[in-house]
Amino acid sequence: MQAKTLNPSPRVYALIFDTGEEAVAGIQDFAADNQLTASQVSAIGAVQAATLGYFDWEQKNYRYIEVPEQLEVLSLNGDIALNQGKPMLHAHAVFGRSDGSTCGGHLMRVTVRPTLEVILMETPGYLLRELDAQTGLPLIRVRQ
């Protein structure tokens, strides 16, 4: 992954992932290395495989959707907030298939091919995830 600071305050970064790199872990590692506690994330590019998630309300966990094919990243949006002291990426993505159809969901994992262009923008403030008793998920809570 290549990284370039685009703006010093608030910090804005371009992260460029290359073929074979796993972007979800890469984004989280970059956020941890740069002490980013709250950020917005957007990206476009292409991947050779994706794992998406769909939250099953009845089961209170994610169903994994494996998509083992070349895909265009049509939209990837999310945020980073601290979860148990570590930056956690929460992102959703829509992917385009070769026939023009789409698939999407909660982004669990993607393997890049040939590139993924990520813009990471620090947001003022401190976001914290707390375990929600009803869902079992670490959800952002707004503090007054």
PDB file of N, CA and C in Angstrom, residues 13 15-17 23 27 40-47 72-78 89 91-95 107 110 112 115-120:
ATOM      1  N   TYR A  13      -5.888  11.530   3.843  1.00  0.00           N
ATOM      2  CA  TYR A  13      -4.903  10.647   3.235  1.00  0.00           C
ATOM      3  C   TYR A  13      -5.481   9.974   2.000  1.00  0.00           C
ATOM      4  N   LEU A  15      -4.852   6.403   0.228  1.00  0.00           N
ATOM      5  CA  LEU A  15      -4.230   5.090   0.375  1.00  0.00           C
ATOM      6  C   LEU A  15      -4.472   4.350  -0.932  1.00  0.00           C
ATOM      7  N   ILE A  16      -3.409   3.874  -1.543  1.00  0.00           N
ATOM      8  CA  ILE A  16      -3.517   3.172  -2.815  1.00  0.00           C
ATOM      9  C   ILE A  16      -3.071   1.729  -2.603  1.00  0.00           C
ATOM     10  N   PHE A  17      -4.020   0.815  -2.736  1.00  0.00           N
ATOM     11  CA  PHE A  17      -3.737  -0.604  -2.574  1.00  0.00           C
ATOM     12  C   PHE A  17      -3.507  -1.230  -3.942  1.00  0.00           C
ATOM     13  N   ALA A  23      -7.512  -5.028   1.767  1.00  0.00           N
ATOM     14  CA  ALA A  23      -7.692  -3.612   2.087  1.00  0.00           C
ATOM     15  C   ALA A  23      -8.316  -3.345   3.449  1.00  0.00           C
ATOM     16  N   ILE A  27      -6.472  -0.781   5.900  1.00  0.00           N
ATOM     17  CA  ILE A  27      -7.044   0.491   6.342  1.00  0.00           C
ATOM     18  C   ILE A  27      -7.003   0.591   7.866  1.00  0.00           C
ATOM     19  N   GLN A  40     -13.747   9.308   8.129  1.00  0.00           N
ATOM     20  CA  GLN A  40     -14.652   8.885   7.071  1.00  0.00           C
ATOM     21  C   GLN A  40     -13.815   8.208   5.999  1.00  0.00           C
ATOM     22  N   VAL A  41     -14.387   7.204   5.353  1.00  0.00           N
ATOM     23  CA  VAL A  41     -13.675   6.422   4.353  1.00  0.00           C
ATOM     24  C   VAL A  41     -14.535   6.323   3.092  1.00  0.00           C
ATOM     25  N   SER A  42     -13.900   6.538   1.936  1.00  0.00           N
ATOM     26  CA  SER A  42     -14.564   6.272   0.660  1.00  0.00           C
ATOM     27  C   SER A  42     -13.525   5.690  -0.288  1.00  0.00           C
ATOM     28  N   ALA A  43     -13.990   4.896  -1.247  1.00  0.00           N
ATOM     29  CA  ALA A  43     -13.042   4.249  -2.154  1.00  0.00           C
ATOM     30  C   ALA A  43     -13.718   3.835  -3.455  1.00  0.00           C
ATOM     31  N   ILE A  44     -12.884   3.728  -4.496  1.00  0.00           N
ATOM     32  CA  ILE A  44     -13.278   3.128  -5.763  1.00  0.00           C
ATOM     33  C   ILE A  44     -12.100   2.304  -6.267  1.00  0.00           C
ATOM     34  N   GLY A  45     -12.355   1.424  -7.209  1.00  0.00           N
ATOM     35  CA  GLY A  45     -11.295   0.593  -7.765  1.00  0.00           C
ATOM     36  C   GLY A  45     -11.859  -0.734  -8.216  1.00  0.00           C
ATOM     37  N   ALA A  46     -11.077  -1.783  -8.018  1.00  0.00           N
ATOM     38  CA  ALA A  46     -11.507  -3.120  -8.418  1.00  0.00           C
ATOM     39  C   ALA A  46     -10.859  -4.153  -7.510  1.00  0.00           C
ATOM     40  N   VAL A  47     -11.547  -5.281  -7.357  1.00  0.00           N
ATOM     41  CA  VAL A  47     -11.060  -6.353  -6.493  1.00  0.00           C
ATOM     42  C   VAL A  47     -11.239  -7.696  -7.195  1.00  0.00           C
ATOM     43  N   GLU A  72     -15.908  -4.574  -9.938  1.00  0.00           N
ATOM     44  CA  GLU A  72     -15.646  -3.139  -9.878  1.00  0.00           C
ATOM     45  C   GLU A  72     -16.207  -2.620  -8.558  1.00  0.00           C
ATOM     46  N   VAL A  73     -15.450  -1.781  -7.877  1.00  0.00           N
ATOM     47  CA  VAL A  73     -15.942  -1.153  -6.658  1.00  0.00           C
ATOM     48  C   VAL A  73     -16.709   0.096  -7.089  1.00  0.00           C
ATOM     49  N   LEU A  74     -18.027   0.014  -7.064  1.00  0.00           N
ATOM     50  CA  LEU A  74     -18.864   1.120  -7.498  1.00  0.00           C
ATOM     51  C   LEU A  74     -19.024   2.157  -6.396  1.00  0.00           C
ATOM     52  N   SER A  75     -19.079   1.682  -5.172  1.00  0.00           N
ATOM     53  CA  SER A  75     -19.209   2.567  -4.024  1.00  0.00           C
ATOM     54  C   SER A  75     -18.710   1.835  -2.792  1.00  0.00           C
ATOM     55  N   LEU A  76     -17.875   2.495  -2.030  1.00  0.00           N
ATOM     56  CA  LEU A  76     -17.407   1.958  -0.755  1.00  0.00           C
ATOM     57  C   LEU A  76     -17.364   3.149   0.191  1.00  0.00           C
ATOM     58  N   ASN A  77     -18.209   3.101   1.215  1.00  0.00           N
ATOM     59  CA  ASN A  77     -18.309   4.191   2.183  1.00  0.00           C
ATOM     60  C   ASN A  77     -18.357   3.639   3.587  1.00  0.00           C
ATOM     61  N   GLY A  78     -17.746   4.384   4.505  1.00  0.00           N
ATOM     62  CA  GLY A  78     -17.798   3.942   5.881  1.00  0.00           C
ATOM     63  C   GLY A  78     -17.139   4.916   6.820  1.00  0.00           C
ATOM     64  N   LEU A  89     -12.908  -0.358  11.244  1.00  0.00           N
ATOM     65  CA  LEU A  89     -13.566   0.076  10.020  1.00  0.00           C
ATOM     66  C   LEU A  89     -14.967  -0.522   9.962  1.00  0.00           C
ATOM     67  N   ALA A  91     -17.750  -0.383   7.085  1.00  0.00           N
ATOM     68  CA  ALA A  91     -17.984   0.082   5.723  1.00  0.00           C
ATOM     69  C   ALA A  91     -18.973  -0.827   5.010  1.00  0.00           C
ATOM     70  N   HIS A  92     -19.679  -0.216   4.071  1.00  0.00           N
ATOM     71  CA  HIS A  92     -20.559  -0.947   3.173  1.00  0.00           C
ATOM     72  C   HIS A  92     -20.075  -0.699   1.764  1.00  0.00           C
ATOM     73  N   ALA A  93     -20.300  -1.668   0.884  1.00  0.00           N
ATOM     74  CA  ALA A  93     -19.825  -1.545  -0.492  1.00  0.00           C
ATOM     75  C   ALA A  93     -20.846  -2.100  -1.466  1.00  0.00           C
ATOM     76  N   VAL A  94     -20.832  -1.512  -2.655  1.00  0.00           N
ATOM     77  CA  VAL A  94     -21.602  -2.025  -3.783  1.00  0.00           C
ATOM     78  C   VAL A  94     -20.593  -2.351  -4.874  1.00  0.00           C
ATOM     79  N   PHE A  95     -20.674  -3.574  -5.400  1.00  0.00           N
ATOM     80  CA  PHE A  95     -19.754  -4.044  -6.427  1.00  0.00           C
ATOM     81  C   PHE A  95     -20.509  -4.313  -7.723  1.00  0.00           C
ATOM     82  N   LEU A 107     -18.851  -4.640   4.399  1.00  0.00           N
ATOM     83  CA  LEU A 107     -17.543  -5.061   3.894  1.00  0.00           C
ATOM     84  C   LEU A 107     -16.764  -5.802   4.971  1.00  0.00           C
ATOM     85  N   VAL A 110     -11.656  -7.689   1.321  1.00  0.00           N
ATOM     86  CA  VAL A 110     -11.501  -7.597  -0.134  1.00  0.00           C
ATOM     87  C   VAL A 110     -10.044  -7.804  -0.497  1.00  0.00           C
ATOM     88  N   VAL A 112      -7.542  -6.914  -3.474  1.00  0.00           N
ATOM     89  CA  VAL A 112      -7.485  -5.924  -4.546  1.00  0.00           C
ATOM     90  C   VAL A 112      -6.911  -6.515  -5.833  1.00  0.00           C
ATOM     91  N   THR A 115      -6.269  -2.190  -8.444  1.00  0.00           N
ATOM     92  CA  THR A 115      -6.023  -1.076  -7.530  1.00  0.00           C
ATOM     93  C   THR A 115      -7.286  -0.748  -6.742  1.00  0.00           C
ATOM     94  N   LEU A 116      -7.088  -0.197  -5.570  1.00  0.00           N
ATOM     95  CA  LEU A 116      -8.180   0.360  -4.782  1.00  0.00           C
ATOM     96  C   LEU A 116      -7.697   1.706  -4.268  1.00  0.00           C
ATOM     97  N   GLU A 117      -8.437   2.748  -4.625  1.00  0.00           N
ATOM     98  CA  GLU A 117      -8.077   4.121  -4.267  1.00  0.00           C
ATOM     99  C   GLU A 117      -8.968   4.557  -3.118  1.00  0.00           C
ATOM    100  N   VAL A 118      -8.361   4.723  -1.952  1.00  0.00           N
ATOM    101  CA  VAL A 118      -9.097   5.024  -0.724  1.00  0.00           C
ATOM    102  C   VAL A 118      -8.777   6.445  -0.280  1.00  0.00           C
ATOM    103  N   ILE A 119      -9.815   7.207   0.052  1.00  0.00           N
ATOM    104  CA  ILE A 119      -9.636   8.508   0.676  1.00  0.00           C
ATOM    105  C   ILE A 119     -10.089   8.371   2.126  1.00  0.00           C
ATOM    106  N   LEU A 120      -9.199   8.728   3.024  1.00  0.00           N
ATOM    107  CA  LEU A 120      -9.421   8.617   4.459  1.00  0.00           C
ATOM    108  C   LEU A 120      -9.369  10.025   5.034  1.00  0.00           C
TER     109      LEU A 120
END
